[in-house]
Short mmCIF file of C-alpha atoms in Angstrom, two decimals:
data_model
loop_
_atom_site.label_atom_id
_atom_site.label_comp_id
_atom_site.label_asym_id
_atom_site.label_seq_id
_atom_site.Cartn_x
_atom_site.Cartn_y
_atom_site.Cartn_z
CA MET A 1 0.30 -1.80 -0.81
CA ARG A 2 -2.28 -3.82 -2.66
CA THR A 3 0.66 -6.01 -3.69
CA ARG A 4 2.60 -3.20 -5.22
CA THR A 5 5.01 -4.50 -7.84
CA ALA A 6 5.39 -1.35 -9.90
CA VAL A 7 5.21 -1.71 -13.66
CA ALA A 8 6.89 1.24 -15.32
CA LEU A 9 5.16 2.72 -18.31
CA THR A 10 7.25 1.74 -21.27
CA GLY A 11 9.07 3.92 -23.76
CA ALA A 12 6.66 2.65 -26.37
CA LEU A 13 3.78 4.05 -24.36
CA ALA A 14 5.46 7.41 -24.00
CA LEU A 15 6.19 7.50 -27.73
CA SER A 16 2.66 6.50 -28.70
CA LEU A 17 1.17 9.22 -26.52
CA MET A 18 3.53 11.86 -27.86
CA THR A 19 2.66 10.98 -31.44
CA GLY A 20 -1.07 10.78 -30.76
CA CYS A 21 -1.42 7.04 -31.38
CA ALA A 22 -3.54 6.42 -28.29
CA GLN A 23 -6.86 7.67 -29.51
CA GLY A 24 -10.38 6.40 -29.01
CA GLY A 25 -11.37 4.51 -25.87
CA ALA A 26 -12.39 1.06 -24.69
CA ALA A 27 -13.05 -1.15 -27.64
CA GLY A 28 -16.59 -2.34 -28.14
CA ALA A 29 -18.18 0.15 -25.74
CA GLY A 30 -21.20 2.10 -26.94
CA SER A 31 -21.89 5.76 -26.19
CA ASP A 32 -24.34 4.69 -23.48
CA THR A 33 -21.74 2.49 -21.72
CA VAL A 34 -19.10 3.51 -19.19
CA THR A 35 -16.21 1.07 -18.94
CA TYR A 36 -14.60 0.66 -15.51
CA TRP A 37 -11.54 -1.36 -14.52
CA LEU A 38 -10.52 -2.52 -11.04
CA TRP A 39 -8.14 -5.18 -9.71
CA ASP A 40 -9.57 -6.37 -6.39
CA SER A 41 -11.93 -9.33 -6.82
CA ASN A 42 -13.08 -8.96 -3.21
CA GLN A 43 -14.46 -5.52 -4.00
CA LEU A 44 -16.20 -6.51 -7.23
CA PRO A 45 -19.61 -7.30 -5.62
CA ALA A 46 -19.63 -3.94 -3.82
CA TYR A 47 -19.00 -2.00 -7.01
CA GLN A 48 -21.52 -4.07 -8.92
CA ALA A 49 -24.04 -2.91 -6.31
CA CYS A 50 -22.95 0.70 -6.80
CA ALA A 51 -23.25 0.30 -10.58
CA LYS A 52 -26.78 -1.05 -10.25
CA ASP A 53 -27.84 1.97 -8.18
CA PHE A 54 -26.03 4.36 -10.53
CA GLU A 55 -27.86 2.93 -13.55
CA LYS A 56 -31.20 3.44 -11.79
CA ARG A 57 -30.27 7.06 -11.14
CA ASN A 58 -29.05 7.56 -14.71
CA PRO A 59 -31.42 5.84 -17.16
CA GLY A 60 -29.71 5.02 -20.41
CA LEU A 61 -26.22 4.72 -18.91
CA ASP A 62 -24.71 1.29 -18.28
CA VAL A 63 -21.52 0.50 -16.37
CA LYS A 64 -19.35 -2.34 -17.68
CA ILE A 65 -16.94 -3.50 -14.96
CA THR A 66 -13.78 -5.46 -15.75
CA GLN A 67 -11.79 -7.03 -12.91
CA MET A 68 -8.34 -8.56 -13.28
CA GLY A 69 -5.43 -9.49 -11.03
CA TRP A 70 -2.93 -6.87 -9.84
CA ALA A 71 -0.03 -7.68 -12.20
CA ASP A 72 -2.26 -8.23 -15.23
CA TYR A 73 -4.14 -5.05 -14.40
CA TRP A 74 -1.21 -2.68 -14.86
CA THR A 75 0.22 -4.57 -17.82
CA LYS A 76 -3.10 -4.47 -19.67
CA LEU A 77 -3.74 -0.86 -18.70
CA THR A 78 -0.36 0.10 -20.17
CA ALA A 79 -1.14 -1.85 -23.34
CA SER A 80 -4.56 -0.22 -23.59
CA PHE A 81 -3.03 3.25 -23.60
CA ILE A 82 -0.81 2.21 -26.50
CA ALA A 83 -3.63 0.54 -28.45
CA GLY A 84 -6.24 3.20 -27.77
CA THR A 85 -8.49 0.72 -25.96
CA GLU A 86 -8.18 2.21 -22.48
CA PRO A 87 -11.20 2.11 -20.15
CA ASP A 88 -13.20 5.25 -19.46
CA VAL A 89 -12.51 4.97 -15.72
CA PHE A 90 -10.02 2.94 -13.72
CA THR A 91 -8.96 2.41 -10.12
CA ASP A 92 -5.73 4.37 -9.71
CA HIS A 93 -2.84 3.90 -7.27
CA ILE A 94 -0.87 6.82 -5.85
CA GLN A 95 2.36 5.01 -6.69
CA LYS A 96 1.43 5.21 -10.38
CA PHE A 97 0.05 8.74 -10.29
CA GLY A 98 3.31 10.60 -10.88
CA GLN A 99 4.12 8.60 -13.99
CA PHE A 100 0.60 8.89 -15.42
CA ALA A 101 0.70 12.63 -14.80
CA ASP A 102 4.08 12.85 -16.57
CA LEU A 103 2.65 11.11 -19.62
CA ASN A 104 -0.53 13.17 -19.72
CA VAL A 105 -2.95 10.22 -19.93
CA LEU A 106 -5.39 11.40 -17.24
CA GLU A 107 -8.40 13.69 -17.58
CA PRO A 108 -8.57 16.64 -15.13
CA LEU A 109 -11.48 16.29 -12.70
CA ASP A 110 -11.70 19.89 -11.51
CA ASP A 111 -15.29 20.23 -12.74
CA LEU A 112 -16.51 17.39 -10.47
CA GLY A 113 -16.60 19.73 -7.48
CA ILE A 114 -14.67 17.40 -5.17
CA ASP A 115 -14.79 18.81 -1.61
CA GLU A 116 -11.60 17.73 0.15
CA SER A 117 -13.22 18.12 3.57
CA ALA A 118 -15.76 15.40 2.68
CA TYR A 119 -13.04 12.73 2.92
CA GLN A 120 -10.56 11.48 5.48
CA PRO A 121 -7.78 14.10 5.87
CA GLY A 122 -5.14 14.17 3.14
CA LEU A 123 -6.79 11.68 0.77
CA ALA A 124 -8.10 14.20 -1.75
CA ALA A 125 -5.02 16.44 -1.71
CA ASN A 126 -2.76 13.61 -2.85
CA TRP A 127 -4.45 13.53 -6.24
CA THR A 128 -3.68 17.10 -7.23
CA GLY A 129 -0.99 17.35 -9.87
CA ARG A 130 1.95 19.70 -9.93
CA ASN A 131 -0.10 21.85 -12.31
CA GLY A 132 -2.85 22.28 -9.71
CA HIS A 133 -5.41 20.09 -11.50
CA ARG A 134 -7.19 17.18 -9.84
CA TYR A 135 -6.76 13.73 -11.42
CA GLY A 136 -8.35 11.37 -8.90
CA ALA A 137 -11.56 11.19 -6.86
CA PRO A 138 -10.97 9.63 -3.39
CA LYS A 139 -12.06 6.01 -3.19
CA ASP A 140 -10.75 4.26 -0.07
CA TRP A 141 -7.83 4.18 2.33
CA ASP A 142 -5.70 1.73 4.27
CA THR A 143 -3.16 1.67 7.07
CA VAL A 144 -0.68 -0.94 8.30
CA ALA A 145 -0.77 -2.99 11.52
CA LEU A 146 0.88 -6.06 13.02
CA PHE A 147 -1.05 -9.31 12.47
CA TYR A 148 -0.14 -12.15 14.81
CA ASN A 149 -0.98 -15.81 15.32
CA LYS A 150 -2.72 -15.92 18.70
CA LYS A 151 -1.81 -19.56 19.25
CA LEU A 152 1.88 -18.73 18.97
CA THR A 153 1.80 -15.52 20.99
CA GLU A 154 -0.14 -17.20 23.80
CA LYS A 155 2.28 -20.14 23.80
CA ALA A 156 5.10 -17.61 24.12
CA GLY A 157 3.32 -15.92 27.01
CA LEU A 158 2.73 -12.66 25.17
CA ALA A 159 -0.68 -11.14 25.93
CA ALA A 160 -2.63 -8.94 23.54
CA GLU A 161 -1.86 -5.93 25.73
CA GLU A 162 1.86 -6.55 25.34
CA MET A 163 1.59 -6.94 21.57
CA GLY A 164 -0.27 -3.63 21.39
CA GLY A 165 2.24 -1.76 23.55
CA LEU A 166 5.53 -2.56 21.82
CA ALA A 167 8.25 0.03 21.24
CA TRP A 168 11.50 -0.05 19.29
CA ASN A 169 14.77 1.81 18.80
CA PRO A 170 17.70 1.25 16.40
CA GLU A 171 20.17 0.52 19.19
CA ASP A 172 18.78 -2.62 20.82
CA GLY A 173 15.38 -2.98 19.13
CA GLY A 174 13.43 -2.29 22.33
CA THR A 175 10.50 -4.42 23.43
CA PHE A 176 9.56 -5.06 19.81
CA GLU A 177 12.79 -6.91 19.07
CA LYS A 178 12.53 -8.76 22.39
CA ALA A 179 9.04 -9.96 21.45
CA ILE A 180 10.08 -10.99 17.95
CA ALA A 181 13.10 -12.83 19.34
CA HIS A 182 10.96 -14.67 21.89
CA LEU A 183 8.48 -15.70 19.20
CA THR A 184 11.28 -17.16 17.08
CA VAL A 185 11.85 -20.89 17.60
CA ASP A 186 14.60 -23.05 16.10
CA ARG A 187 14.24 -26.70 15.12
CA ASN A 188 15.46 -27.84 18.52
CA GLY A 189 12.76 -25.86 20.32
CA LYS A 190 15.06 -23.06 21.47
CA ARG A 191 13.65 -19.55 21.35
CA GLY A 192 15.56 -16.65 19.85
CA ASP A 193 16.26 -15.14 23.26
CA GLU A 194 17.49 -18.41 24.79
CA GLU A 195 21.06 -19.64 25.06
CA GLY A 196 21.86 -22.18 22.37
CA PHE A 197 19.43 -20.72 19.79
CA ASP A 198 20.45 -21.79 16.28
CA LYS A 199 19.73 -18.92 13.89
CA ASN A 200 20.64 -21.09 10.91
CA ASN A 201 17.94 -23.67 11.61
CA VAL A 202 14.77 -21.74 12.39
CA LYS A 203 11.38 -23.41 12.42
CA VAL A 204 9.21 -20.39 13.26
CA TYR A 205 10.38 -16.85 12.59
CA GLY A 206 9.15 -14.10 14.88
CA LEU A 207 8.42 -11.84 11.91
CA ALA A 208 7.40 -12.74 8.36
CA THR A 209 9.28 -11.17 5.49
CA GLY A 210 7.60 -8.89 2.98
CA GLY A 211 10.67 -8.66 0.80
CA ALA A 212 13.05 -5.72 0.63
CA GLY A 213 10.39 -3.04 0.65
CA ASP A 214 11.76 -1.49 -2.54
CA SER A 215 11.35 2.31 -2.61
CA ASP A 216 8.48 2.74 -0.14
CA GLY A 217 8.66 -0.11 2.41
CA GLN A 218 4.94 0.17 3.07
CA THR A 219 4.59 -3.07 5.03
CA THR A 220 8.26 -3.59 5.90
CA TRP A 221 10.56 -0.82 7.13
CA SER A 222 8.37 2.30 6.64
CA PRO A 223 6.60 2.21 10.07
CA PHE A 224 10.03 2.20 11.72
CA ALA A 225 11.59 4.88 9.53
CA ALA A 226 8.63 7.23 10.00
CA SER A 227 8.46 6.68 13.76
CA ALA A 228 12.15 7.66 13.85
CA GLY A 229 11.25 10.98 12.24
CA TRP A 230 12.33 10.26 8.65
CA LYS A 231 10.48 11.43 5.51
CA TYR A 232 10.83 10.18 1.94
CA THR A 233 11.28 13.58 0.32
CA ASP A 234 11.80 17.25 1.12
CA LYS A 235 8.10 18.03 0.57
CA VAL A 236 4.87 16.22 1.38
CA ARG A 237 3.93 16.11 -2.32
CA TRP A 238 5.92 16.66 -5.48
CA GLY A 239 9.22 16.78 -3.65
CA THR A 240 12.40 17.36 -5.62
CA GLU A 241 14.83 15.50 -3.36
CA TYR A 242 14.62 12.00 -1.89
CA GLN A 243 16.27 11.35 1.46
CA TYR A 244 17.48 7.76 1.30
CA ASP A 245 20.93 9.15 2.16
CA SER A 246 19.69 10.19 5.61
CA LYS A 247 21.65 8.80 8.56
CA THR A 248 18.36 8.09 10.31
CA PHE A 249 16.99 6.13 7.35
CA GLN A 250 20.12 4.08 6.91
CA GLU A 251 20.29 3.25 10.63
CA VAL A 252 16.67 2.06 10.53
CA VAL A 253 17.23 -0.10 7.45
CA ASP A 254 20.43 -1.54 8.90
CA TRP A 255 18.63 -2.49 12.13
CA TYR A 256 15.50 -3.81 10.39
CA PHE A 257 17.28 -6.15 7.97
CA GLY A 258 19.70 -7.02 10.75
CA LEU A 259 16.77 -8.89 12.35
CA ALA A 260 17.20 -11.44 9.57
CA GLU A 261 20.89 -11.79 10.39
CA LYS A 262 19.89 -12.60 13.96
CA GLY A 263 17.39 -15.18 12.75
CA TYR A 264 14.25 -13.35 13.90
CA LEU A 265 13.02 -12.02 10.52
CA ALA A 266 12.32 -14.57 7.79
CA PRO A 267 15.01 -14.33 5.08
CA PHE A 268 14.65 -12.65 1.72
CA THR A 269 14.35 -16.06 0.04
CA ASP A 270 11.19 -16.88 2.01
CA TYR A 271 9.23 -14.14 0.25
CA THR A 272 7.57 -14.73 -3.09
CA ASP A 273 5.02 -12.15 -4.20
CA GLY A 274 1.78 -14.01 -4.83
CA ALA A 275 3.08 -17.46 -3.88
CA ASN A 276 4.40 -16.88 -0.36
CA PRO A 277 3.44 -13.41 0.92
CA PRO A 278 3.47 -12.57 4.65
CA ASN A 279 -0.07 -13.86 5.25
CA ALA A 280 0.88 -17.26 3.82
CA GLN A 281 3.95 -17.40 6.07
CA VAL A 282 1.78 -16.74 9.12
CA ALA A 283 -0.93 -19.16 8.01
CA SER A 284 1.61 -21.96 7.47
CA GLY A 285 3.20 -21.43 10.88
CA ARG A 286 6.46 -20.33 9.29
CA ALA A 287 6.16 -16.91 10.98
CA ALA A 288 4.37 -15.73 14.12
CA THR A 289 3.69 -12.13 13.06
CA ALA A 290 3.53 -9.98 9.94
CA PHE A 291 3.14 -6.32 9.13
CA ASP A 292 0.39 -6.01 6.56
CA GLY A 293 -2.24 -3.64 5.27
CA ALA A 294 -5.93 -3.20 5.99
CA TRP A 295 -6.75 -4.63 2.56
CA MET A 296 -5.62 -7.99 3.96
CA ILE A 297 -7.95 -8.05 6.98
CA SER A 298 -10.50 -10.39 5.39
CA THR A 299 -7.74 -12.67 4.11
CA TYR A 300 -6.12 -13.17 7.52
CA TYR A 301 -9.38 -13.51 9.43
CA GLY A 302 -10.84 -15.73 6.74
CA THR A 303 -7.97 -18.23 6.81
CA LYS A 304 -9.27 -21.56 8.09
CA GLY A 305 -7.57 -22.71 11.26
CA LEU A 306 -5.82 -19.39 11.91
CA ASP A 307 -6.79 -17.49 15.06
CA VAL A 308 -5.38 -14.05 14.34
CA GLY A 309 -5.11 -10.80 16.26
CA THR A 310 -3.90 -7.33 15.29
CA ALA A 311 -1.80 -4.73 17.07
CA VAL A 312 -0.74 -1.19 16.26
CA THR A 313 2.76 -0.57 14.94
CA PRO A 314 5.52 -0.16 17.55
CA ALA A 315 6.26 3.27 19.03
CA GLY A 316 9.57 4.68 17.82
CA PRO A 317 12.25 7.15 18.97
CA THR A 318 9.89 10.07 18.30
CA GLY A 319 7.47 8.64 20.87
CA LYS A 320 4.85 8.05 18.17
CA ARG A 321 3.64 5.03 16.25
CA ALA A 322 3.61 5.39 12.49
CA THR A 323 1.83 3.89 9.52
CA MET A 324 1.49 4.71 5.88
CA MET A 325 -2.03 5.85 5.05
CA ASN A 326 -2.53 5.02 1.41
CA GLY A 327 -5.58 6.07 -0.53
CA LEU A 328 -6.80 4.83 -3.89
CA ALA A 329 -8.78 6.97 -6.31
CA ASP A 330 -10.85 6.66 -9.45
CA SER A 331 -9.38 8.35 -12.52
CA ILE A 332 -10.72 9.08 -15.98
CA THR A 333 -8.54 8.48 -19.00
CA LYS A 334 -7.83 11.46 -21.23
CA ASN A 335 -9.09 9.62 -24.31
CA ALA A 336 -12.16 8.12 -22.62
CA HIS A 337 -14.78 6.99 -25.16
CA ASN A 338 -17.66 8.20 -22.99
CA LYS A 339 -16.18 11.12 -21.07
CA ALA A 340 -19.52 12.65 -20.03
CA GLY A 341 -20.78 9.33 -18.66
CA ALA A 342 -17.41 8.68 -17.04
CA LYS A 343 -17.59 11.93 -15.08
CA LYS A 344 -21.07 11.07 -13.82
CA TRP A 345 -19.84 7.65 -12.74
CA VAL A 346 -16.77 8.98 -10.95
CA ARG A 347 -18.82 11.66 -9.21
CA TYR A 348 -21.14 8.90 -7.97
CA LEU A 349 -18.23 6.63 -6.92
CA ALA A 350 -16.91 9.49 -4.79
CA SER A 351 -20.29 10.11 -3.18
CA ASP A 352 -21.21 9.12 0.35
CA GLU A 353 -24.04 6.96 -1.05
CA CYS A 354 -21.73 4.67 -3.01
CA GLN A 355 -19.03 4.66 -0.36
CA LYS A 356 -21.50 3.64 2.35
CA THR A 357 -22.57 0.78 0.09
CA VAL A 358 -18.97 -0.32 -0.36
CA GLY A 359 -18.29 0.03 3.37
CA GLY A 360 -21.23 -2.21 4.14
CA TYR A 361 -19.40 -5.16 2.55
CA GLY A 362 -16.63 -4.97 5.15
CA ILE A 363 -13.75 -5.32 2.68
CA VAL A 364 -12.07 -1.89 2.67
CA PHE A 365 -12.36 1.47 4.41
CA PRO A 366 -14.04 3.93 2.01
CA ALA A 367 -12.73 7.50 1.87
CA THR A 368 -15.76 9.31 3.32
CA PRO A 369 -16.29 9.24 7.10
CA GLY A 370 -19.73 7.72 6.48
CA GLY A 371 -18.23 4.99 4.33
CA THR A 372 -15.56 4.30 6.95
CA ALA A 373 -18.19 4.02 9.68
CA ALA A 374 -20.17 1.56 7.55
CA ALA A 375 -17.04 -0.57 7.11
CA VAL A 376 -16.25 -0.57 10.83
CA ALA A 377 -19.82 -1.68 11.56
CA ALA A 378 -19.60 -4.43 8.93
CA TYR A 379 -16.34 -5.75 10.39
CA LYS A 380 -17.88 -5.69 13.86
CA LYS A 381 -20.70 -7.92 12.64
CA LYS A 382 -17.99 -10.37 11.57
CA ASP A 383 -16.50 -10.09 15.09
CA ILE A 384 -13.37 -8.40 13.73
CA ASP A 385 -11.77 -5.58 15.71
CA VAL A 386 -10.22 -3.10 13.26
CA SER A 387 -9.12 -0.47 15.79
CA ALA A 388 -5.44 -1.16 15.03
CA PHE A 389 -6.13 0.27 11.56
CA THR A 390 -8.63 3.03 12.34
CA GLY A 391 -6.94 4.25 15.52
CA PRO A 392 -3.95 5.87 13.78
CA VAL A 393 -6.30 7.96 11.63
CA ALA A 394 -8.26 9.31 14.59
CA ASP A 395 -5.43 9.71 17.11
CA LYS A 396 -2.88 12.32 15.99
CA LYS A 397 -1.34 12.57 19.45
CA ASP A 398 0.14 9.08 19.60
CA PHE A 399 0.24 8.26 15.88
CA THR A 400 1.64 9.76 12.73
CA THR A 401 0.36 8.81 9.29
CA PHE A 402 2.13 9.47 6.02
CA SER A 403 1.58 8.93 2.32
CA PHE A 404 3.42 7.26 -0.51
CA PRO A 405 5.98 9.69 -1.91
CA VAL A 406 4.41 11.60 -4.82
CA THR A 407 7.08 12.82 -7.24
CA ASP A 408 7.97 12.95 -10.90
CA TYR A 409 9.82 9.96 -12.40
CA ALA A 410 8.19 7.52 -9.98
CA ALA A 411 9.02 4.52 -12.16
CA ASP A 412 12.68 5.53 -12.34
CA VAL A 413 12.85 5.87 -8.54
CA TYR A 414 11.43 2.38 -8.19
CA ALA A 415 13.79 0.97 -10.81
CA LEU A 416 16.81 2.30 -8.93
CA MET A 417 15.73 1.58 -5.35
CA ARG A 418 14.35 -1.92 -5.87
CA PRO A 419 17.70 -3.64 -6.66
CA ALA A 420 19.54 -1.46 -4.14
CA MET A 421 17.25 -2.48 -1.28
CA GLN A 422 17.29 -6.10 -2.37
CA ASP A 423 21.08 -6.00 -2.30
CA VAL A 424 21.01 -4.78 1.30
CA PHE A 425 18.54 -7.45 2.43
CA ALA A 426 19.61 -10.43 0.36
CA ASN A 427 23.36 -9.83 0.13
CA ASN A 428 24.10 -7.80 3.27
CA ALA A 429 25.34 -4.88 1.15
CA PRO A 430 26.35 -1.88 3.31
CA VAL A 431 23.48 0.58 3.79
CA LYS A 432 25.83 3.45 2.97
CA GLY A 433 25.55 2.32 -0.65
CA LEU A 434 22.03 3.78 -0.64
CA THR A 435 23.62 7.23 -0.65
CA LYS A 436 24.88 6.68 -4.20
CA THR A 437 21.45 5.43 -5.26
CA ASN A 438 19.87 8.49 -3.68
CA ASP A 439 22.25 10.74 -5.63
CA GLN A 440 21.26 9.03 -8.87
CA ILE A 441 17.56 9.51 -8.10
CA ASN A 442 17.96 13.18 -7.24
CA PHE A 443 19.99 13.73 -10.39
CA ILE A 444 17.04 12.43 -12.41
CA LEU A 445 14.56 14.60 -10.52
CA GLY A 446 16.77 17.63 -11.09
CA GLN A 447 16.80 17.26 -14.87
#
């Protein structure tokens, strides 16, 4: 997710690119400098180390790294395309890829010789455009798992083995719903599965809220929808039809948000992106568990006073557990000031050497198997078990992994689905209304 509030590229950006206004490159950068933007402050030291090694290998080339927060990052990147001050290289998100490809602001990377087999399965393929050109070099990956407050699970009598063996179904919620209900406690001390439980006066929710999940539900409803056999679109990549009108999808969404109606899932109003995300709800004792991504491992385990554990996502009606496997990439802007230096930098970023360096910091899972192994070892030194995140990638028998939907008009899909999903969660709107939204989305894709 990486805190994924999508920022659509504006009409002004589209117009400026069509009329050739966005020319040049990062302001103030010399021909011997490669400018590189990223958003994750936790990863900054790792990439500074990579830059130092790169500069030693390439005398005369300097890497200037700029880090900014997630929301500012995309706003400023959009503005830079309009002003012609875009960076040479930037960390790209698959959710943005479709829109960037539509607007033709990315440089093809076919000449970098990216070998898809050198990375975790599927990561490299996601960055191939509809036209067959590559626009991203694999950087890292993440999956989703269930974080839980050990103090609360132990008090409820739920052992780690039970948390890691949960299953669900849309009829009665299975052992997952039973666990979440038992972890929920009202202000009179009654648990959610006890007689007299007051769902309108809850002190501790069994499950933290991550909001409505918008169009992808990465850390909310997606593990359930996928483990029920549902897929976002008709094709793995560049699909032409979304499937939010599916009976399976709507049953999953109805059950998932119905947990809030029962008092087990924290309400929509409890979630504030940035101010009160799922990890904050768990840390404050407001919620006992939360679905969250691997990029949050250090945050949860680094929270003072919080003894946290992780478990794999619940098994669904298909018999498998499911998690989105998202992968970031490094992209070069079409109007990069130092395109030759940028390509050298991106080729190095995608190398096993750099990715092992990044993995050694124990912050993310780099895309190469060697980088992943380095990260696992680094987490182990911190006494952090990350098997709930790495297991789904290695075990295809019991797990299924899936990607963000990659289609044209990604910003339009988000703009339509976001309020529709919020209406279902916040206002109890009937899930059948998503069929109309799905029709609108597919009409746009069919233009």
